PDB file of C-alpha atoms in Angstrom:
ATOM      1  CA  UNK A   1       0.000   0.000   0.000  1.00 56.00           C
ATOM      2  CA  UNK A   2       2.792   2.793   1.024  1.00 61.00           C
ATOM      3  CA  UNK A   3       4.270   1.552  -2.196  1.00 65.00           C
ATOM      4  CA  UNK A   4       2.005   2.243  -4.274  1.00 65.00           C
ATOM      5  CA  UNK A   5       1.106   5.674  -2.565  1.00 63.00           C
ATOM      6  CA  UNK A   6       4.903   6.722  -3.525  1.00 72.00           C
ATOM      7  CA  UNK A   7       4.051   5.661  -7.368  1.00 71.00           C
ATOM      8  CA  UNK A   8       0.883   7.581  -7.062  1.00 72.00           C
ATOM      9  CA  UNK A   9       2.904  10.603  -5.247  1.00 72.00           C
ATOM     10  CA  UNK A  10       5.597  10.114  -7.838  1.00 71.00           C
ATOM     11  CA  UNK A  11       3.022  10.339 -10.704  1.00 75.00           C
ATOM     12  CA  UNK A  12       1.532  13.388  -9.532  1.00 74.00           C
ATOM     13  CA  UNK A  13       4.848  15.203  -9.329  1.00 72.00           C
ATOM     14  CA  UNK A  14       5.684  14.477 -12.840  1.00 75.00           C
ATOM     15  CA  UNK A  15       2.289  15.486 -13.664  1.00 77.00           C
ATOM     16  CA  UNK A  16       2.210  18.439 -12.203  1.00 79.00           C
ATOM     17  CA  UNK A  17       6.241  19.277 -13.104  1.00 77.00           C
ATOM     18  CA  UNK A  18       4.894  18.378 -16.713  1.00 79.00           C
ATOM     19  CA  UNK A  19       1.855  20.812 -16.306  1.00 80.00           C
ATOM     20  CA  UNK A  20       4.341  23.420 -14.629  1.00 78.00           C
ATOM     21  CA  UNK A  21       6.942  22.962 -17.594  1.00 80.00           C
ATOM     22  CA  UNK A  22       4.008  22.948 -20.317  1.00 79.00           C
ATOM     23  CA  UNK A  23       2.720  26.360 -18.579  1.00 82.00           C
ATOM     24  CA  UNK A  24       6.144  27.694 -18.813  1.00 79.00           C
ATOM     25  CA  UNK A  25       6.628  26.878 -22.713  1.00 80.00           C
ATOM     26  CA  UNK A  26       3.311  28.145 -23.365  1.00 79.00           C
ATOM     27  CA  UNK A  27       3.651  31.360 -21.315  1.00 79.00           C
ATOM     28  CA  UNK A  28       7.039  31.504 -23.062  1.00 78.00           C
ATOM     29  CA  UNK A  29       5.337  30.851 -26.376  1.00 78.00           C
ATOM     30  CA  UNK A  30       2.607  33.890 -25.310  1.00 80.00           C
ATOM     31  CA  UNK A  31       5.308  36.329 -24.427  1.00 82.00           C
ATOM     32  CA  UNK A  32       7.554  35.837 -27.745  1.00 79.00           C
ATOM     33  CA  UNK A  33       3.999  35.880 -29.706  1.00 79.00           C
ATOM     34  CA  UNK A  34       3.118  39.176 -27.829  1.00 78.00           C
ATOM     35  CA  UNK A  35       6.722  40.246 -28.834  1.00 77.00           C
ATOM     36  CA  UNK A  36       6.516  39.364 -32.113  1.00 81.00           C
ATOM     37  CA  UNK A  37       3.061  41.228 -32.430  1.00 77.00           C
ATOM     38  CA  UNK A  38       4.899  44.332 -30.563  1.00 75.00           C
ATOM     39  CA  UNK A  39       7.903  44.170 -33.136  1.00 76.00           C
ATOM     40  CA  UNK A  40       5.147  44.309 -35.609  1.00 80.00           C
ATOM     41  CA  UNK A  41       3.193  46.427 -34.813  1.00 76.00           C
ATOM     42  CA  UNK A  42       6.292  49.015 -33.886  1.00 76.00           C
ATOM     43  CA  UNK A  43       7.171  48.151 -37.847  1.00 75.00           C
ATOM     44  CA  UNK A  44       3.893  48.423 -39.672  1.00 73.00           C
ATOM     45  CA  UNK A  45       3.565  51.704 -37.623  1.00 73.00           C
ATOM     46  CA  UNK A  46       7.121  53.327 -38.364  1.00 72.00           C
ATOM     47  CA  UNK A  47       6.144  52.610 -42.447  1.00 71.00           C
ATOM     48  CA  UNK A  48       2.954  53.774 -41.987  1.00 77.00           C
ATOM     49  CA  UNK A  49       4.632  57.316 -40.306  1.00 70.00           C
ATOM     50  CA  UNK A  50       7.590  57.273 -42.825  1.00 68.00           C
ATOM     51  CA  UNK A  51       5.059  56.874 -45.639  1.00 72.00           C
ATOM     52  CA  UNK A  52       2.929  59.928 -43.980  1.00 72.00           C
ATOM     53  CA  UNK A  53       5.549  62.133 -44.186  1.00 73.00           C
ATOM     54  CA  UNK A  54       6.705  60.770 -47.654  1.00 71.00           C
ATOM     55  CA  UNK A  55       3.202  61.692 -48.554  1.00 73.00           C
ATOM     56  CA  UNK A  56       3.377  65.110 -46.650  1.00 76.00           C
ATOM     57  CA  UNK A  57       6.677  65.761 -48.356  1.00 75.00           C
ATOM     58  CA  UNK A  58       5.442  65.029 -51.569  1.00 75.00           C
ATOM     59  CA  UNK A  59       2.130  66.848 -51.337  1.00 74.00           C
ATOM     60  CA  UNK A  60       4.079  70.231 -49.784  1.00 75.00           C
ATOM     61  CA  UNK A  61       6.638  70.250 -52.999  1.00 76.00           C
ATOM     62  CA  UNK A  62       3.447  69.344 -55.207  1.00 76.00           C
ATOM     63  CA  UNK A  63       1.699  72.458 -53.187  1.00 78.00           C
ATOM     64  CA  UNK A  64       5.097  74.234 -53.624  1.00 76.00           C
ATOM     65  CA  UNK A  65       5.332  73.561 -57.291  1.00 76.00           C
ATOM     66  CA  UNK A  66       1.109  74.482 -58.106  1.00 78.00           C
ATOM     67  CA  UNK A  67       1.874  78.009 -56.336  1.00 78.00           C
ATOM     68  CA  UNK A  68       4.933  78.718 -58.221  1.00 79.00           C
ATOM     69  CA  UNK A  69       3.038  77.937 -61.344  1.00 75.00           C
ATOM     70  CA  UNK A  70       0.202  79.590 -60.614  1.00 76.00           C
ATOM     71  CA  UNK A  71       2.258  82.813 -59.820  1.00 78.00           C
ATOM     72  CA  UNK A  72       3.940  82.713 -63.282  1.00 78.00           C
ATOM     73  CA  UNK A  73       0.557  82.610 -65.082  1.00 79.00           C
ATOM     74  CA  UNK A  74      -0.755  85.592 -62.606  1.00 77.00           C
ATOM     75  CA  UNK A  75       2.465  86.957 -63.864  1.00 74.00           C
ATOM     76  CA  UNK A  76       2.524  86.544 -67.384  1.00 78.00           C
ATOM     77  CA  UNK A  77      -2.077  87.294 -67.233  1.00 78.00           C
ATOM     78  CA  UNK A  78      -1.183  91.017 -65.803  1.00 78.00           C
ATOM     79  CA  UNK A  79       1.729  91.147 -68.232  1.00 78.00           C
ATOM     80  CA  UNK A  80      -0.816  90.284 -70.983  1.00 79.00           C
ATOM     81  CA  UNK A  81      -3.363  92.401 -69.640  1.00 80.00           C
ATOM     82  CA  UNK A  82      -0.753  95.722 -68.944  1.00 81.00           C
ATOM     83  CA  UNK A  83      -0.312  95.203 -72.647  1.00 81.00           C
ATOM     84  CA  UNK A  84      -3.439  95.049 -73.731  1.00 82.00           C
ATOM     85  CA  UNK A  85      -4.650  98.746 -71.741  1.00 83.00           C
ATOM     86  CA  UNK A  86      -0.998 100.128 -73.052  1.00 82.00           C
ATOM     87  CA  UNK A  87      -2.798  99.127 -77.337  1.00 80.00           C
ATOM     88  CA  UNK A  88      -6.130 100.343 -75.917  1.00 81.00           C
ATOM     89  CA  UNK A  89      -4.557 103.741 -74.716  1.00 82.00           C
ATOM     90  CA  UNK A  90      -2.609 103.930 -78.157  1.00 81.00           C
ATOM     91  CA  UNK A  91      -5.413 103.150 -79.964  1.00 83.00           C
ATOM     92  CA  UNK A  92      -7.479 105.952 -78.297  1.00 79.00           C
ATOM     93  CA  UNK A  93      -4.910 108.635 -79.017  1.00 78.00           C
ATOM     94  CA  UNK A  94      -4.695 107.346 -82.744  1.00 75.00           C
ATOM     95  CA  UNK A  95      -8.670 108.017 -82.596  1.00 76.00           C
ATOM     96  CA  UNK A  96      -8.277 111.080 -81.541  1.00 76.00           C
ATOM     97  CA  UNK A  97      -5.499 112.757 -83.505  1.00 74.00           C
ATOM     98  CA  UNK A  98      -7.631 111.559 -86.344  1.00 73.00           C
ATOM     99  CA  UNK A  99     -11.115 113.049 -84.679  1.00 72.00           C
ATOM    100  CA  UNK A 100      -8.800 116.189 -84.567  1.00 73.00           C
ATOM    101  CA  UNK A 101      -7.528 116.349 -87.841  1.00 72.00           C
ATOM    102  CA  UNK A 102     -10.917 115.454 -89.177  1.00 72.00           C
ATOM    103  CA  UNK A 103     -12.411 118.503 -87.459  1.00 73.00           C
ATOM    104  CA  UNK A 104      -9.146 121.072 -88.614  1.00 73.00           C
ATOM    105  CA  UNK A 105      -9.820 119.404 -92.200  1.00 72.00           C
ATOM    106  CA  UNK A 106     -13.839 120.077 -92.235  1.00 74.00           C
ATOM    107  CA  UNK A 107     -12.840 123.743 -90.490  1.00 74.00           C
ATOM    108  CA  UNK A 108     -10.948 124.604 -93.151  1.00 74.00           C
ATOM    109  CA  UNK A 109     -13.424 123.369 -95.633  1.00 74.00           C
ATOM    110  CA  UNK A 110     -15.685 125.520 -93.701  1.00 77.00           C
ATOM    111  CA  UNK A 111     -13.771 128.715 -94.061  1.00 75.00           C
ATOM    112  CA  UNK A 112     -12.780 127.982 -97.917  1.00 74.00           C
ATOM    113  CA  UNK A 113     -16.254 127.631 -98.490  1.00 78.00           C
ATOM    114  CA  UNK A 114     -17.562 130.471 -96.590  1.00 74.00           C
ATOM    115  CA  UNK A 115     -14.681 132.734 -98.330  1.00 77.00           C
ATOM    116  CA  UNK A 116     -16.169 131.564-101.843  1.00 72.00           C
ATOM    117  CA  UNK A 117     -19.195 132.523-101.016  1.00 74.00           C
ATOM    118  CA  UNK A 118     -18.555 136.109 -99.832  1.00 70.00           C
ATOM    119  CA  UNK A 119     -16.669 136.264-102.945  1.00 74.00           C
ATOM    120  CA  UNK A 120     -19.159 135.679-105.372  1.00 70.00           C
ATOM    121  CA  UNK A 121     -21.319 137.744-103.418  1.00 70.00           C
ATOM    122  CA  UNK A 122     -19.277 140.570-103.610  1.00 67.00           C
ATOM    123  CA  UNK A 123     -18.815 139.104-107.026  1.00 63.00           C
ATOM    124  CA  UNK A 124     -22.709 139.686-108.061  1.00 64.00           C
ATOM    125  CA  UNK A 125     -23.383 143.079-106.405  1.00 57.00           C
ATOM    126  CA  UNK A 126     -20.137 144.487-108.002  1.00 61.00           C
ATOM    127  CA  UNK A 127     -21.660 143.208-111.147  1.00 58.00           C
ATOM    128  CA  UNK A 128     -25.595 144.805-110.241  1.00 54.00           C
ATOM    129  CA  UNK A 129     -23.665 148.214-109.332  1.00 56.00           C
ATOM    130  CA  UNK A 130     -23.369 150.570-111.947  1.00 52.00           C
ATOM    131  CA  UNK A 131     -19.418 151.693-112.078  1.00 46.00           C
ATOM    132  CA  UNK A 132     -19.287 155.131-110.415  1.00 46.00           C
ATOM    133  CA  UNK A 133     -15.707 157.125-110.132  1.00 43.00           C
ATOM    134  CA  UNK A 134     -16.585 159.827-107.717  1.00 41.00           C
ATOM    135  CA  UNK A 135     -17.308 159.633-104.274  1.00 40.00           C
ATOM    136  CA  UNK A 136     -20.551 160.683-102.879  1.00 40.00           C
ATOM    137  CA  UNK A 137     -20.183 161.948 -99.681  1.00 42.00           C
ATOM    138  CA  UNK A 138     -23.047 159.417 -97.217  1.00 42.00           C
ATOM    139  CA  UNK A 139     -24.668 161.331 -94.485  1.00 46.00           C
ATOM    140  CA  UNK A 140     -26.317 159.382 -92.150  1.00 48.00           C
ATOM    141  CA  UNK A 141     -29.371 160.183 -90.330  1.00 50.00           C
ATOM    142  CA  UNK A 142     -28.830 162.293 -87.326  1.00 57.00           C
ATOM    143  CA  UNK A 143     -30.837 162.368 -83.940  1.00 60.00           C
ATOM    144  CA  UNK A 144     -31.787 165.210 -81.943  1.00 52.00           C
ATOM    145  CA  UNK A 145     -28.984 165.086 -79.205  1.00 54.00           C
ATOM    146  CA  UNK A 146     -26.439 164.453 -82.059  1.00 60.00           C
ATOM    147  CA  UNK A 147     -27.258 168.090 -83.681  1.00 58.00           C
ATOM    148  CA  UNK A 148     -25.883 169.956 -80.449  1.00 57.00           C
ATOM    149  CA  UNK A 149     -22.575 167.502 -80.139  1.00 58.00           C
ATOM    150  CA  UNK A 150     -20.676 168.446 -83.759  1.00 56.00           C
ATOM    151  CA  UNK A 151     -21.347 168.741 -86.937  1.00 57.00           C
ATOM    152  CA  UNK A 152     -22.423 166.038 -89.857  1.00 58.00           C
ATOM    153  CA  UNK A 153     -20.188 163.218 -89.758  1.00 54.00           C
ATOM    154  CA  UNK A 154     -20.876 162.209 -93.111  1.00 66.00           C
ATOM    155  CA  UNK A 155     -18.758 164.820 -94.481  1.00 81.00           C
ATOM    156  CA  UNK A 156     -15.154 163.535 -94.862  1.00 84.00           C
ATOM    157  CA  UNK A 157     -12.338 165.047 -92.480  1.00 86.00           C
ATOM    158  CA  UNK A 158     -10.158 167.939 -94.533  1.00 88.00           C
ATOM    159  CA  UNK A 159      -6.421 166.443 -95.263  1.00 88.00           C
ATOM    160  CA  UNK A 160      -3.844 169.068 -95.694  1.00 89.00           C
ATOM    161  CA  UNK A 161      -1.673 168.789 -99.105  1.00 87.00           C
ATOM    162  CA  UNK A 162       2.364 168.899 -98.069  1.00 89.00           C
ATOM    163  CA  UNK A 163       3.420 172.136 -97.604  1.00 88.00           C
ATOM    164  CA  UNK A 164      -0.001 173.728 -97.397  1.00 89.00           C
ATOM    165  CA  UNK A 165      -0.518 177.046 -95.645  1.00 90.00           C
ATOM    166  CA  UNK A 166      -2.677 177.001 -92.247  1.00 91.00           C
ATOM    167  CA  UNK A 167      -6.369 178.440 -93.133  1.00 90.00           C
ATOM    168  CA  UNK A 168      -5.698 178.302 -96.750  1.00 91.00           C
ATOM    169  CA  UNK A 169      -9.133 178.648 -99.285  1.00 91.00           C
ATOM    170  CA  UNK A 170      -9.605 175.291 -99.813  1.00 91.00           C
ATOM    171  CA  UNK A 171      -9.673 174.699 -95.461  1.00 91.00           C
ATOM    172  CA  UNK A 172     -11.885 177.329 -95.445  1.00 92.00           C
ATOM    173  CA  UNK A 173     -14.205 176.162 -97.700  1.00 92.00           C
ATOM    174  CA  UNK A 174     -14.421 172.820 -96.392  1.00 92.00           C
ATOM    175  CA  UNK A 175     -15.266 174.972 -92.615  1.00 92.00           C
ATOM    176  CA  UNK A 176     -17.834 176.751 -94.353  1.00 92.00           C
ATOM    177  CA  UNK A 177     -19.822 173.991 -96.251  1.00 91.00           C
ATOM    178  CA  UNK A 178     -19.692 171.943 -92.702  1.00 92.00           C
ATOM    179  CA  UNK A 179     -21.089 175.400 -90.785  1.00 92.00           C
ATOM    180  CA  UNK A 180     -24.089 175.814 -93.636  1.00 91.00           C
ATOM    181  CA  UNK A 181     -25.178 171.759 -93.317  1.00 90.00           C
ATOM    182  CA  UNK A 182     -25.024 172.181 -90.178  1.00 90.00           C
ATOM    183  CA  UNK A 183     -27.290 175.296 -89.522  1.00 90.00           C
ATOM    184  CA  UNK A 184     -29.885 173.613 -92.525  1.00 89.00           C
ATOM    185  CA  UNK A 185     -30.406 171.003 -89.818  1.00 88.00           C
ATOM    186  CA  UNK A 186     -30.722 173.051 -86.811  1.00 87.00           C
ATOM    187  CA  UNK A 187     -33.610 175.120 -89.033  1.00 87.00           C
ATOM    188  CA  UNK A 188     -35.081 171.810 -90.003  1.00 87.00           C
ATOM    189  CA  UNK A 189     -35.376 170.892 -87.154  1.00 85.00           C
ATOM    190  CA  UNK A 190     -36.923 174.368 -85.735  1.00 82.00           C
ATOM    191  CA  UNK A 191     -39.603 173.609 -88.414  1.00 82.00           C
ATOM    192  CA  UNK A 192     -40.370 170.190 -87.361  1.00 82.00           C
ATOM    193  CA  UNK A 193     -40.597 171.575 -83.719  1.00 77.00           C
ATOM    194  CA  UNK A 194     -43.171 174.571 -84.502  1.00 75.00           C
ATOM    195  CA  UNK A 195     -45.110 172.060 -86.588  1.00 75.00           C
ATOM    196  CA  UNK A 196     -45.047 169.365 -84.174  1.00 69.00           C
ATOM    197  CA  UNK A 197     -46.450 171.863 -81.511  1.00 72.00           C
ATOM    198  CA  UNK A 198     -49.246 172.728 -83.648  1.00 68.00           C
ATOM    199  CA  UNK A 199     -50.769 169.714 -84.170  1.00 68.00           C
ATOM    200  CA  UNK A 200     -50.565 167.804 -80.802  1.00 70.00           C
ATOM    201  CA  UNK A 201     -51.586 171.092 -79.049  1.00 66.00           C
ATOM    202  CA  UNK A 202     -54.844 169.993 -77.896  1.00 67.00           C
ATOM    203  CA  UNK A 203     -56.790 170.708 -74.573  1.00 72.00           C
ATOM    204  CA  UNK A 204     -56.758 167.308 -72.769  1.00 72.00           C
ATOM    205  CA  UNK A 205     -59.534 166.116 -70.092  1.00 73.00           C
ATOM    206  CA  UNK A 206     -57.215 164.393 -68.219  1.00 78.00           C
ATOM    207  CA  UNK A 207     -54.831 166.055 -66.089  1.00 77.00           C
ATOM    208  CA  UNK A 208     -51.893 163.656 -66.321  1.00 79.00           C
ATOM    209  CA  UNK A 209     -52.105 163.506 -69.870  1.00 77.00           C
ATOM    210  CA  UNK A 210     -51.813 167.556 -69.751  1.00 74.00           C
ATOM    211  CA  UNK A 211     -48.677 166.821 -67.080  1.00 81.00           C
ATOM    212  CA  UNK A 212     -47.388 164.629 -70.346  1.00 81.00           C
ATOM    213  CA  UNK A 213     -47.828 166.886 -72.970  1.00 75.00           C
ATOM    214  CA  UNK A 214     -46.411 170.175 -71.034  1.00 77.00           C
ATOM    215  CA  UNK A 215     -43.447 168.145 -70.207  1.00 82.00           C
ATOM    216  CA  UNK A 216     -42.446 167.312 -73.652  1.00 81.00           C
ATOM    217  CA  UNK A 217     -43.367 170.887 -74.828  1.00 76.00           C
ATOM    218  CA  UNK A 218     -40.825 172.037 -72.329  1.00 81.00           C
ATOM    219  CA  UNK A 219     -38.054 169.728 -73.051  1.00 80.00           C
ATOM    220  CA  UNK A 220     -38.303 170.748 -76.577  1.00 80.00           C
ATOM    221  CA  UNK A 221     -38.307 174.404 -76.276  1.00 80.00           C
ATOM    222  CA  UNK A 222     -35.208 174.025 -74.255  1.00 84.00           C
ATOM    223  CA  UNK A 223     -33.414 172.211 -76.715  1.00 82.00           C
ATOM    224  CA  UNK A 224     -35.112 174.916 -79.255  1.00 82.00           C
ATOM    225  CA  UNK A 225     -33.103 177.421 -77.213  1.00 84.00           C
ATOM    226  CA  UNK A 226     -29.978 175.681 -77.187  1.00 87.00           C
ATOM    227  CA  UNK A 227     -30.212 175.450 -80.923  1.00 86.00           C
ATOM    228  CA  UNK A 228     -30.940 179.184 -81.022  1.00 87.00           C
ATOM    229  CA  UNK A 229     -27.945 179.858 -79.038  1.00 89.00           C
ATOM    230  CA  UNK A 230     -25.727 177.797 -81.330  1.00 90.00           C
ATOM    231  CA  UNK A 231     -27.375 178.973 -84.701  1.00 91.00           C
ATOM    232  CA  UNK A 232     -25.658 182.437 -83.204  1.00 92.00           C
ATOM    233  CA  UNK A 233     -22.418 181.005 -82.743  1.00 92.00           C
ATOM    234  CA  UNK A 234     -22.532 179.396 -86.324  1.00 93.00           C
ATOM    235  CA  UNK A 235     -22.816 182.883 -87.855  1.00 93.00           C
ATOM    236  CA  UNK A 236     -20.262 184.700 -85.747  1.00 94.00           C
ATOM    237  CA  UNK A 237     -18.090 181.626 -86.961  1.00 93.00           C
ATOM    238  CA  UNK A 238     -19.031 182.264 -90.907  1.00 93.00           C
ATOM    239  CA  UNK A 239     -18.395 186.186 -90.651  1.00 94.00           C
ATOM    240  CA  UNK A 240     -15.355 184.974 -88.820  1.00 93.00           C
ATOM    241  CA  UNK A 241     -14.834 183.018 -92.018  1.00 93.00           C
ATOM    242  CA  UNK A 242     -15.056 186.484 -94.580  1.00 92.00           C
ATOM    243  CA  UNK A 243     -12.786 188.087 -92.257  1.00 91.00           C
ATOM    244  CA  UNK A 244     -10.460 186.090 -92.346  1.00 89.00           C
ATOM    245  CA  UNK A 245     -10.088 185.698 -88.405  1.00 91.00           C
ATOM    246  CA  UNK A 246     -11.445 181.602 -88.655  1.00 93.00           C
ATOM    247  CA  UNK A 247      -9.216 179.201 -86.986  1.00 92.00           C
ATOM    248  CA  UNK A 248      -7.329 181.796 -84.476  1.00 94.00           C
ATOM    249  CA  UNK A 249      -7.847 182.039 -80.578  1.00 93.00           C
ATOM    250  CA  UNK A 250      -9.466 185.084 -79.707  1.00 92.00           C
ATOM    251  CA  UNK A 251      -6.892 185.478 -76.612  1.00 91.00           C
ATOM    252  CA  UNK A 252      -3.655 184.286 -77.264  1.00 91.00           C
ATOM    253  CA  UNK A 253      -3.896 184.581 -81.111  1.00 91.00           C
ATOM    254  CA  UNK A 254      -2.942 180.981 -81.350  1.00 91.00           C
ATOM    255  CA  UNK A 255      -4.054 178.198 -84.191  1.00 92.00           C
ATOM    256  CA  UNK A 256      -6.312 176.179 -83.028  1.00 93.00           C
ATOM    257  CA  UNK A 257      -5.713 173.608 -84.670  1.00 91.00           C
ATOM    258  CA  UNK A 258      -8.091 171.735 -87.474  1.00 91.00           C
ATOM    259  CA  UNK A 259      -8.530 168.484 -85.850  1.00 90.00           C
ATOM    260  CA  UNK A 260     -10.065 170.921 -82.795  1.00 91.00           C
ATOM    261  CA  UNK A 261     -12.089 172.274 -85.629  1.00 91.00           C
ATOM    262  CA  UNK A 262     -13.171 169.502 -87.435  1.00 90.00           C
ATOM    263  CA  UNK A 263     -14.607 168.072 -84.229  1.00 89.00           C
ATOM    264  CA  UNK A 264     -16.212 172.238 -82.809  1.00 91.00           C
ATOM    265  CA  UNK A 265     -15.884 174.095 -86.300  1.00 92.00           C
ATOM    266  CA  UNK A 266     -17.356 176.905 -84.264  1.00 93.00           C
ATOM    267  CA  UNK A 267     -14.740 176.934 -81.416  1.00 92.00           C
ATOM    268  CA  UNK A 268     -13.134 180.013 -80.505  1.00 93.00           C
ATOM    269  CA  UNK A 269     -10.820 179.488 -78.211  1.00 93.00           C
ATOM    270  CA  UNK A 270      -7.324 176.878 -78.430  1.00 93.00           C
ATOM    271  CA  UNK A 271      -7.214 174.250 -76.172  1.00 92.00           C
ATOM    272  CA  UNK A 272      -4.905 175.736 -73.628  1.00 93.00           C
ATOM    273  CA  UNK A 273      -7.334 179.017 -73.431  1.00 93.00           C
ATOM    274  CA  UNK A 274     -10.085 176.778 -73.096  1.00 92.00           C
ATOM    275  CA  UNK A 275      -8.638 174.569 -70.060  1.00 93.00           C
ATOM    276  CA  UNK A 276      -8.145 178.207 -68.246  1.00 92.00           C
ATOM    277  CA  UNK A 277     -11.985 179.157 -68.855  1.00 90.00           C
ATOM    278  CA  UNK A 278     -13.152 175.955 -67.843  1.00 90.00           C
ATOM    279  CA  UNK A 279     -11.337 176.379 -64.489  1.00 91.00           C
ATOM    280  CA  UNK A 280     -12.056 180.580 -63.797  1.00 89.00           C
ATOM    281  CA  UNK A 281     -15.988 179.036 -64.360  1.00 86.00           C
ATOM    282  CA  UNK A 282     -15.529 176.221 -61.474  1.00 86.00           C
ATOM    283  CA  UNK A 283     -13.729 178.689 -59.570  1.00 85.00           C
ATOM    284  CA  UNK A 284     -16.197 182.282 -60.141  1.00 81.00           C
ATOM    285  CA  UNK A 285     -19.222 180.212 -61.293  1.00 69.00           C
ATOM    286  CA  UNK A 286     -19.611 182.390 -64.362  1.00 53.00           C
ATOM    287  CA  UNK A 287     -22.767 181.493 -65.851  1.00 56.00           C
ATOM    288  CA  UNK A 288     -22.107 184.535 -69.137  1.00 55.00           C
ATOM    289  CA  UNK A 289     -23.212 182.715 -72.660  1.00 52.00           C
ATOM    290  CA  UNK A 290     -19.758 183.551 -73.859  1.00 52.00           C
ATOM    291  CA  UNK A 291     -18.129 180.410 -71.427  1.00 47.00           C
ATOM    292  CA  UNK A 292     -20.229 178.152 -72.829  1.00 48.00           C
TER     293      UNK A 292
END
């Protein structure tokens, strides 16, 4: 019986060294498998970062590579497109120096044809005019204030010959035909006044239409006086003309001068002789007709 105890003791020692030696290998077999799985993993992990950043690297120089590109054709498109305003630009100035010339061209067409026209107009009323070789002297027609200023400006200005003596026949001709138009006018015009008078003097019912009427009847008469007062200096100028006194100053004996006379034929005085009367007048306030 102890004996075979020791067999079964014996049994169960190699059984259980066996089971303890099997659970060795096979935790030994776990840990290298665990290993091996740790190794792998570690591996498959390491190529999947180095091909990452393979990728990466790629994808930045690809990145790199589309930017540089696209700046070159951003480039070379405002490049394209600076050139294509500069042709626009010349193309508008080409325009316009042409509008311009255009317009100077049709200008001068203009004037050509507007000087061909005045041409042959002057051509066709030289033609309608009957040839004429002396001058007519043109008066013009004359208004009431103008009759007191000078005389009638339609008569030419005398010219003086070279050498020609001062108050010869012919200047004192030429004085005395301006003094006689001049007088027929003032003594037309008297006759139109006394006329005038007469047939709008009429007895009106309304008092401001009498105000009217006696105001115009009194600025007329007082231009009628002025006349009056110069048809007297006309003739002291014409017997001044038989004399032979016309064209002197009455107080220094000076010439007067005939541009002085052409513009107040019946002036008396020279210029210098005048300036002194005008001042004595604003000094004394001599009102005498002969200042006038």
């Amino acid at each position: 019986m102890p004996a075979r105890k020791s067999a079964s003791k014996k049994r169960k020692k190699a059984t259980t060294s066996r089971r303890k030696v099997a659970a060795k290998k096979s935790a030994s077999k776990k840990r290298a498998a665990s290993k091996r799985k740790v190794t792998r993993k570690k591996a498959a992990t390491k190529k999947r970062v180095s091909k990452k950043k393979v990728a990466k690297k790629k994808a930045s120089k690809k990145k790199v590579a589309k930017k540089k590109v696209a700046k070159k054709k951003a480039g070379k498109k405002k490049v394209a497109k600076k050139k294509v305003a500069k042709k626009k630009v010349a193309r508008k100035k080409v325009a316009k120096k042409k509008v311009v010339k255009k317009k100077v061209v049709k200008k001068k067409v203009a004037k050509k044809r507007v000087a061909k026209n005045k041409a042959s107009r002057k051509k066709a009323v030289n033609a309608k005019r009957p040839v004429t070789r002396k001058k007519v002297a043109i008066r013009r027609v004359r208004t009431v204030g103008d009759l007191l200023t000078g005389p009638i400006h339609g008569i030419t200005p005398y010219k003086p010959g070279r050498g020609e003596d001062y108050m010869s026949n012919g200047q004192l001709d030429h004085f005395r035909d301006i003094l006689d138009a001049w007088k027929s006018e003032l003594i037309v015009e008297v006759d139109r006044t006394v006329h005038h008078m007469q047939d709008e003097a009429a007895n009106f019912p309304d008092p401001n239409d009498r105000a009217t009427q006696e105001s115009e009847f009194g600025l007329e008469l007082r231009t009628r006086d002025r006349e009056r007062k110069l048809l007297r200096k006309i003739d002291s100028a014409m017997t001044r003309i038989d004399e032979g006194s016309y064209g002197f100053c009455e107080e220094t004996g000076e010439e007067i001068g005939l541009k002085r006379l052409e513009a107040r034929p019946v002036a008396t005085l020279c210029v210098e002789a005048q300036e002194r009367r005008e001042l004595a007048e604003r000094q004394f306030r001599d009102r005498d007709d002969r200042y006038r």
